[in-house]
Coordinates of C-alpha atoms in Angstrom, one line a residue:
X1 CA 26.9 18.7 -20.3
X2 CA 25.6 15.9 -18.1
X3 CA 22.3 16.4 -16.3
X4 CA 22.8 16.5 -12.5
X5 CA 20.3 14.4 -10.7
X6 CA 20.3 14.4 -6.9
X7 CA 18.3 11.7 -5.0
X8 CA 17.1 12.4 -1.5
X9 CA 16.7 9.1 0.5
X10 CA 18.7 5.9 -0.1
X11 CA 16.0 3.3 0.4
X12 CA 14.6 1.0 -2.3
X13 CA 13.0 3.9 -4.2
X14 CA 16.0 6.2 -4.1
X15 CA 18.7 3.6 -4.9
X16 CA 16.6 2.3 -7.8
X17 CA 16.2 5.9 -9.2
X18 CA 20.0 6.4 -8.8
X19 CA 20.7 3.3 -10.8
X20 CA 18.4 4.3 -13.6
X21 CA 19.8 7.9 -13.7
X22 CA 23.3 6.6 -13.8
X23 CA 22.4 4.2 -16.7
X24 CA 20.9 7.2 -18.5
X25 CA 24.2 9.1 -18.3
X26 CA 23.4 11.6 -15.6
X27 CA 25.8 12.9 -12.9
X28 CA 24.2 11.3 -9.9
X29 CA 24.5 12.1 -6.2
X30 CA 22.5 10.4 -3.4
X31 CA 22.0 12.1 0.0
X32 CA 20.3 10.5 3.0
X33 CA 19.8 12.3 6.3
X34 CA 19.7 9.0 8.2
X35 CA 21.9 5.9 8.0
X36 CA 22.0 4.0 4.7
X37 CA 21.6 0.2 5.0
X38 CA 24.6 -1.8 4.1
X39 CA 23.0 -3.6 1.1
X40 CA 22.0 -0.3 -0.4
X41 CA 25.5 1.1 0.1
X42 CA 26.9 -1.9 -1.7
X43 CA 24.5 -1.3 -4.6
X44 CA 25.5 2.4 -4.9
X45 CA 29.2 1.5 -4.7
X46 CA 28.8 -1.2 -7.4
X47 CA 27.4 1.4 -9.8
X48 CA 30.1 4.0 -8.7
X49 CA 27.4 6.3 -7.5
X50 CA 28.5 9.0 -5.0
X51 CA 26.5 9.2 -1.8
X52 CA 26.4 10.7 1.7
X53 CA 24.6 9.7 4.9
X54 CA 23.7 11.4 8.1
X55 CA 23.4 14.8 6.5
X56 CA 22.2 16.9 3.5
X57 CA 25.1 18.9 2.1
X58 CA 23.4 21.9 0.5
X59 CA 26.1 22.8 -2.1
X60 CA 26.0 19.2 -3.4
X61 CA 22.2 19.1 -3.5
X62 CA 21.1 22.6 -4.6
X63 CA 23.2 22.5 -7.8
X64 CA 20.8 19.8 -9.1
X65 CA 19.0 20.1 -12.4
X66 CA 16.3 17.8 -10.9
X67 CA 15.8 16.2 -7.5
X68 CA 14.2 12.8 -7.1
X69 CA 12.7 12.6 -3.6
X70 CA 11.9 9.4 -1.7
X71 CA 8.2 9.2 -0.8
X72 CA 8.9 9.0 2.9
X73 CA 10.5 12.5 3.0
X74 CA 7.8 15.3 3.5
X75 CA 7.9 18.4 1.4
X76 CA 8.2 20.5 4.6
X77 CA 11.8 19.2 5.2
X78 CA 14.2 22.2 5.0
X79 CA 16.3 20.9 2.1
X80 CA 13.2 20.2 -0.1
X81 CA 11.8 23.7 0.7
X82 CA 15.2 25.2 -0.3
X83 CA 15.2 23.3 -3.6
X84 CA 11.7 24.3 -4.4
X85 CA 12.4 27.9 -3.6
X86 CA 15.3 27.8 -6.1
X87 CA 13.0 26.4 -8.8
X88 CA 14.6 23.0 -8.8
X89 CA 12.0 20.4 -9.9
X90 CA 11.3 17.8 -7.1
X91 CA 9.8 14.6 -8.5
X92 CA 9.1 11.0 -7.4
X93 CA 11.0 7.9 -8.6
X94 CA 7.8 6.9 -10.4
X95 CA 7.6 10.1 -12.4
X96 CA 11.3 9.7 -13.4
X97 CA 11.1 6.0 -14.3
X98 CA 8.0 6.6 -16.5
X99 CA 10.1 8.6 -19.0
X100 CA 12.1 5.6 -19.9
X101 CA 9.5 2.9 -20.5
X102 CA 6.7 2.3 -23.0
X103 CA 5.2 -0.5 -20.9
X104 CA 1.5 -0.6 -20.1
X105 CA 0.8 0.6 -16.6
X106 CA -1.9 -0.7 -14.2
X107 CA -1.8 1.6 -11.1
X108 CA -3.5 1.0 -7.8
X109 CA -4.0 3.4 -4.9
X110 CA -6.4 3.8 -1.9
X111 CA -6.2 4.0 1.8
X112 CA -6.8 0.2 2.2
X113 CA -6.6 -2.9 0.0
X114 CA -4.1 -1.5 -2.5
X115 CA -1.3 -4.1 -1.8
X116 CA -3.6 -7.1 -2.0
X117 CA -5.3 -5.8 -5.2
X118 CA -1.9 -5.0 -6.8
X119 CA -0.4 -8.4 -6.0
X120 CA -3.6 -10.1 -7.1
X121 CA -3.6 -8.4 -10.5
X122 CA 0.1 -9.3 -10.9
X123 CA -0.8 -12.9 -10.1
X124 CA -3.6 -13.0 -12.7
X125 CA -1.5 -11.4 -15.4
X126 CA 1.5 -13.6 -14.7
X127 CA -0.7 -16.8 -14.7
X128 CA -2.1 -15.6 -18.1
X129 CA 1.4 -15.6 -19.5
X130 CA 1.9 -11.8 -19.8
X131 CA 5.4 -10.4 -19.4
X132 CA 4.6 -8.4 -16.2
X133 CA 6.5 -6.7 -13.4
X134 CA 5.4 -5.7 -9.9
X135 CA 6.5 -2.3 -8.6
X136 CA 5.8 0.9 -6.7
X137 CA 5.0 0.6 -3.0
X138 CA 5.5 -3.2 -3.2
X139 CA 8.3 -5.3 -4.6
X140 CA 11.5 -4.1 -6.2
X141 CA 12.0 -0.4 -7.2
X142 CA 10.2 0.4 -10.4
X143 CA 13.1 2.6 -11.6
X144 CA 15.6 -0.2 -11.2
X145 CA 13.3 -2.6 -13.1
X146 CA 13.0 0.0 -15.9
X147 CA 16.8 0.1 -15.9
X148 CA 17.4 -3.6 -15.9
X149 CA 14.3 -5.5 -17.0
X150 CA 12.2 -5.5 -20.1
X151 CA 8.6 -5.9 -19.0
X152 CA 5.7 -5.1 -21.3
X153 CA 3.3 -4.5 -18.4
X154 CA 3.8 -3.1 -14.9
X155 CA 1.3 -3.4 -12.0
X156 CA 2.2 -0.5 -9.7
X157 CA 1.0 0.2 -6.2
X158 CA 1.1 4.0 -5.5
X159 CA 0.9 5.7 -2.1
X160 CA -0.4 9.2 -1.8
X161 CA 3.2 10.3 -1.2
X162 CA 4.3 8.8 -4.5
X163 CA 1.4 10.4 -6.3
X164 CA 2.3 13.8 -4.9
X165 CA 5.6 13.7 -6.9
X166 CA 4.0 12.8 -10.2
X167 CA 3.2 15.4 -12.9
X168 CA 3.4 14.0 -16.5
X169 CA 3.0 10.3 -15.5
X170 CA -0.1 8.6 -16.8
X171 CA -1.7 5.3 -15.8
X172 CA -3.4 3.4 -18.7
X173 CA -5.5 1.6 -16.0
X174 CA -6.0 3.6 -12.7
X175 CA -7.7 1.9 -9.7
X176 CA -8.9 3.7 -6.6
X177 CA -9.9 1.4 -3.8
X178 CA -11.2 3.9 -1.2
X179 CA -10.3 7.1 0.6
X180 CA -10.4 7.0 4.4
X181 CA -8.5 9.3 6.9
X182 CA -4.8 8.4 6.8
X183 CA -1.5 10.3 7.0
X184 CA -3.3 13.2 8.7
X185 CA 0.0 14.0 10.3
X186 CA 1.3 14.9 6.8
X187 CA -1.7 16.3 5.0
X188 CA -3.6 19.5 5.9
X189 CA -7.0 17.8 6.2
X190 CA -9.0 15.3 4.2
X191 CA -9.4 17.5 1.1
X192 CA -5.6 17.6 0.5
X193 CA -5.3 13.9 1.0
X194 CA -8.3 13.3 -1.4
X195 CA -6.7 15.5 -4.0
X196 CA -3.5 13.5 -3.7
X197 CA -5.3 10.2 -4.3
X198 CA -7.1 11.5 -7.3
X199 CA -3.8 12.4 -8.9
X200 CA -3.9 8.8 -10.1
X201 CA -6.4 9.9 -12.8
X202 CA -4.3 12.9 -14.0
X203 CA -3.4 12.9 -17.7
X204 CA -5.8 10.0 -18.4
X205 CA -7.6 10.3 -21.7
X206 CA -10.8 8.7 -23.0
X207 CA -8.7 5.7 -24.2
X208 CA -7.8 4.9 -20.5
X209 CA -9.7 3.2 -17.8
X210 CA -10.6 4.3 -14.2
X211 CA -11.9 1.6 -11.8
X212 CA -13.2 2.8 -8.5
X213 CA -15.3 1.7 -5.4
X214 CA -18.8 3.1 -5.7
X215 CA -19.5 2.1 -2.0
X216 CA -16.8 4.5 -0.7
X217 CA -18.7 7.7 0.0
X218 CA -15.7 10.1 -0.5
X219 CA -14.6 8.4 -3.7
X220 CA -18.2 8.4 -5.2
X221 CA -18.8 12.1 -4.3
X222 CA -15.5 13.1 -5.9
X223 CA -16.0 11.1 -9.0
X224 CA -19.4 12.9 -9.5
X225 CA -17.9 16.3 -9.2
X226 CA -14.5 15.9 -10.9
X227 CA -13.8 15.9 -14.6
X228 CA -12.3 12.5 -15.3
X229 CA -11.8 11.8 -18.9
X230 CA -11.1 8.0 -18.6
X231 CA -13.8 5.4 -19.1
X232 CA -15.3 4.7 -15.6
X233 CA -15.9 1.2 -14.2
X234 CA -17.3 1.2 -10.6
X235 CA -17.5 -1.8 -8.3
X236 CA -20.0 -2.4 -5.4
X237 CA -21.4 -5.0 -3.1
X238 CA -24.7 -3.0 -2.8
X239 CA -25.5 -1.6 -6.2
X240 CA -25.8 -3.2 -9.7
X241 CA -24.1 -1.7 -12.7
X242 CA -24.3 -2.0 -16.5
X243 CA -20.5 -1.8 -16.6
X244 CA -18.1 -2.6 -13.7
X245 CA -18.6 -5.2 -11.0
X246 CA -21.2 -6.0 -8.4
X247 CA -22.2 -8.6 -5.8
X248 CA -25.7 -10.1 -5.6
X249 CA -26.4 -12.7 -3.0
X250 CA -23.3 -15.0 -3.1
X251 CA -22.2 -14.2 -6.6
X252 CA -20.0 -11.5 -8.1
X253 CA -20.5 -10.3 -11.7
X254 CA -17.7 -8.6 -13.7
X255 CA -18.9 -6.6 -16.7
X256 CA -16.4 -5.1 -19.1
X257 CA -18.0 -3.8 -22.3
X258 CA -19.5 -7.0 -23.9
X259 CA -17.6 -9.4 -21.6
X260 CA -19.4 -10.8 -18.5
X261 CA -18.0 -13.2 -15.9
X262 CA -19.8 -14.5 -12.8
X263 CA -18.2 -16.3 -9.9
X264 CA -19.4 -17.5 -6.5
X265 CA -17.7 -15.6 -3.6
X266 CA -17.3 -19.1 -2.1
X267 CA -14.8 -19.8 -4.9
X268 CA -12.7 -16.7 -4.2
X269 CA -9.4 -17.4 -2.5
X270 CA -9.7 -14.2 -0.4
X271 CA -12.5 -14.2 2.1
X272 CA -14.3 -11.2 3.7
X273 CA -16.1 -8.2 2.3
X274 CA -12.9 -6.2 1.9
X275 CA -11.4 -8.9 -0.2
X276 CA -14.6 -9.1 -2.4
X277 CA -13.8 -5.5 -3.3
X278 CA -10.2 -6.4 -4.0
X279 CA -11.2 -9.3 -6.2
X280 CA -13.8 -7.3 -8.1
X281 CA -11.3 -4.5 -8.9
X282 CA -8.6 -7.0 -10.0
X283 CA -11.2 -8.9 -12.1
X284 CA -12.3 -5.8 -14.1
X285 CA -8.7 -4.8 -14.7
X286 CA -8.0 -8.3 -16.0
X287 CA -11.0 -8.2 -18.3
X288 CA -9.9 -4.8 -19.7
X289 CA -6.6 -6.5 -20.6
X290 CA -8.5 -9.3 -22.4
X291 CA -7.4 -12.0 -20.1
X292 CA -9.4 -15.2 -20.7
X293 CA -12.3 -15.8 -18.3
X294 CA -10.8 -19.2 -17.3
X295 CA -7.5 -17.6 -16.3
X296 CA -9.3 -14.9 -14.3
X297 CA -11.4 -17.5 -12.4
X298 CA -8.5 -19.7 -11.7
X299 CA -6.3 -16.9 -10.5
X300 CA -9.0 -15.4 -8.2
X301 CA -9.5 -18.9 -6.7
X302 CA -5.9 -19.8 -6.1
X303 CA -4.3 -16.6 -4.9
X304 CA -2.4 -17.0 -1.6
X305 CA -2.7 -13.4 -0.3
X306 CA -0.1 -10.9 0.9
X307 CA 2.4 -11.3 3.7
X308 CA 1.6 -9.2 6.8
X309 CA -2.1 -8.7 5.7
X310 CA -4.4 -10.9 7.8
X311 CA -1.7 -13.6 7.5
X312 CA -2.4 -16.7 9.5
X313 CA 0.7 -17.6 11.5
X314 CA 0.2 -20.6 13.9
X315 CA -2.2 -22.2 16.3
X316 CA -0.6 -22.6 19.8
X317 CA -2.5 -24.6 22.4
X318 CA -5.8 -23.7 20.6
X319 CA -5.0 -20.0 20.2
X320 CA -4.7 -18.6 16.7
X321 CA -2.1 -16.0 15.9
X322 CA -2.7 -13.6 13.0
X323 CA -0.2 -11.1 11.5
X324 CA -1.9 -8.0 10.1
X325 CA 1.1 -5.7 10.5
X326 CA 0.3 -4.0 7.2
X327 CA -2.7 -2.4 8.9
X328 CA -1.2 1.0 9.5
X329 CA -4.4 2.9 9.7
X330 CA -7.7 2.6 11.6
X331 CA -9.8 1.6 8.6
X332 CA -7.5 -1.4 7.9
X333 CA -7.8 -2.5 11.5
X334 CA -11.6 -2.1 11.2
X335 CA -11.6 -4.7 8.4
X336 CA -9.4 -7.0 10.4
X337 CA -11.5 -6.9 13.5
X338 CA -14.7 -7.2 11.5
X339 CA -13.5 -10.4 10.0
X340 CA -12.7 -12.1 13.4
X341 CA -15.2 -14.7 14.5
X342 CA -13.7 -15.4 18.0
X343 CA -12.7 -13.4 21.0
X344 CA -9.6 -11.3 20.3
X345 CA -6.5 -10.2 22.1
X346 CA -5.6 -7.2 20.0
X347 CA -2.0 -6.0 19.6
X348 CA -2.1 -2.3 18.5
X349 CA 0.0 0.8 18.6
X350 CA 3.1 2.5 17.1
X351 CA 3.3 6.0 15.6
X352 CA -0.2 7.5 15.5
X353 CA -1.0 9.2 12.2
X354 CA -3.7 11.5 13.5
X355 CA -6.0 8.5 14.1
X356 CA -9.6 8.7 15.2
X357 CA -10.3 5.4 17.0
X358 CA -14.0 6.0 17.6
X359 CA -15.0 4.0 14.5
X360 CA -13.6 0.9 16.2
X361 CA -15.6 1.2 19.4
X362 CA -18.5 -1.1 18.5
X363 CA -16.2 -3.8 17.2
X364 CA -13.8 -3.6 20.1
X365 CA -16.7 -3.7 22.6
X366 CA -18.1 -6.9 20.9
X367 CA -14.9 -8.8 20.1
X368 CA -11.8 -7.6 22.1
X369 CA -11.0 -9.1 25.5
X370 CA -7.7 -7.2 26.0
X371 CA -5.5 -4.7 24.2
X372 CA -1.7 -4.9 24.1
X373 CA -0.1 -1.6 23.2
X374 CA 3.1 -2.2 21.2
X375 CA 4.6 1.3 21.0
X376 CA 6.6 4.0 22.7
X377 CA 3.7 6.3 23.2
X378 CA 0.3 4.7 23.8
X379 CA -1.7 7.3 25.7
X380 CA -4.1 7.9 22.7
X381 CA -5.1 4.2 22.6
X382 CA -5.6 4.1 26.4
X383 CA -7.8 7.2 26.2
X384 CA -9.8 5.8 23.3
X385 CA -10.6 2.4 24.9
X386 CA -10.4 2.9 28.7
X387 CA -13.9 1.9 29.9
X388 CA -14.5 -0.2 26.8
X389 CA -11.8 -2.9 27.4
X390 CA -10.8 -3.8 31.0
X391 CA -7.3 -4.9 30.2
X392 CA -4.9 -2.6 28.4
X393 CA -1.2 -3.4 28.8
X394 CA 1.9 -1.5 27.4
X395 CA 4.8 -3.5 25.9
X396 CA 8.0 -2.5 24.1
X397 CA 8.9 -5.4 21.9
X398 CA 7.3 -8.1 19.7
X399 CA 8.3 -11.0 22.0
X400 CA 6.9 -9.2 25.0
X401 CA 3.7 -8.5 23.1
X402 CA 3.3 -12.1 22.0
X403 CA 4.1 -13.6 25.5
X404 CA 1.6 -11.2 27.2
X405 CA -1.1 -12.0 24.6
X406 CA -0.5 -15.7 25.0
X407 CA -1.0 -15.5 28.8
X408 CA -4.2 -13.5 28.4
X409 CA -5.7 -15.7 25.7
X410 CA -7.7 -18.9 26.2
X411 CA -8.3 -21.8 23.9
X412 CA -10.4 -20.7 20.9
X413 CA -9.3 -17.0 21.1
X414 CA -7.3 -15.1 18.4
X415 CA -4.3 -13.0 19.0
X416 CA -4.4 -10.3 16.3
X417 CA -1.5 -8.0 15.5
X418 CA -3.3 -5.2 13.6
X419 CA -1.6 -2.0 14.8
X420 CA -3.6 0.9 13.1
X421 CA -0.3 2.8 13.4
X422 CA 3.0 3.2 11.6
X423 CA 5.9 1.1 12.9
X424 CA 8.9 3.4 13.0
X425 CA 9.1 3.9 16.7
X426 CA 10.2 0.3 17.5
X427 CA 10.7 -1.3 14.0
X428 CA 12.3 -0.5 10.6
X429 CA 9.0 -0.8 8.9
X430 CA 5.7 -2.8 9.0
X431 CA 7.5 -5.9 7.4
X432 CA 10.1 -5.9 10.2
X433 CA 7.3 -5.6 12.8
X434 CA 5.4 -8.5 11.2
X435 CA 8.5 -10.7 10.9
X436 CA 9.4 -10.1 14.5
X437 CA 5.8 -10.9 15.6
X438 CA 5.9 -14.2 13.6
X439 CA 9.3 -15.2 15.0
X440 CA 8.0 -14.5 18.5
X441 CA 5.0 -16.7 17.9
X442 CA 7.2 -19.5 16.7
X443 CA 9.4 -19.1 19.8
X444 CA 6.5 -19.7 22.2

């Protein structure tokens, strides 16, 4: 009898999982409580996969042998709670796809820096000639790649939500960039969020590798008290290590077993302290995969960065416009503001994820001339920065935000979109927000 697989959520992750399940001979049904995008409907129809939208029909879902849940759906949703109470396993696309590939997996998580580090590692491996795919929270669905491609390596960005649905999955190389408060609207405190992040080390053995930021206090404390079987390689800009990576003066040193590579930070394509961390983490992973030093150096020096992450857009009448739409938490925005060398018109706001803005106060006081709140509900930003910034203006669209910022800015200033919030109140996702911002800048 065919295994019945039900997929909740018909986005990139869910549709990819449905395609893989169909190819493996399962009886597949996809249910989305919202509206399914037309291109995903076409994919599902192409593979003759049954689907529904705008509802969750219980008798079609709770007869599943296994449910694959999209990461955006919380476990507290009624249909998920019903499934769990009936003993139906609820897993992630990543857990499911891992059953059907023997590829080597390099997995990256963290509150900040994970997308840049993921794409940088993929860039290094691809330049070195490895047969490598890019997946997870970035790029094409991993499950669909497992179904249709034949990669020997995968570089996989993992959010805490994806990690929550992983049980038997194992990363051969696990990288933890940092742990700062994020998604507090979904987790019951920092301890639960931290446990989620450390799931990236689950099932690792002494043959596997764990790379982590020793400068991140939460991560360092947890590493010291948890039993982690993998070989540990820390990285730091303050502390020197026998194994791992560190920065001294203007040089980074990468040490993996007997291999050592040094490189001037001036030669790194990605500037700023946060990107030094990203480059060090990527460099150690590349060394562990026995990539030649010349290839690592070349790739670290010619990488172009990630769209929507401190992405330079245009200079208009002497005003720089920067798209940092991917900054969906306060810590990401801290890094963005910290890297600014001119006066800033800061565009912030969206769906607050339990943010504490107080860590931004000093930077905002020093660098921000005006705040433009791009969101439906901006009272928390007003409350946080009233008295620190004289001008705080509410807007409801990207063009309105860009025009308002342009009128407030003077030659030499920077308009920075770095929202510190999720995007779903006014936009489809952070990419949609970033693209609309960039288009509005070009339309000035």
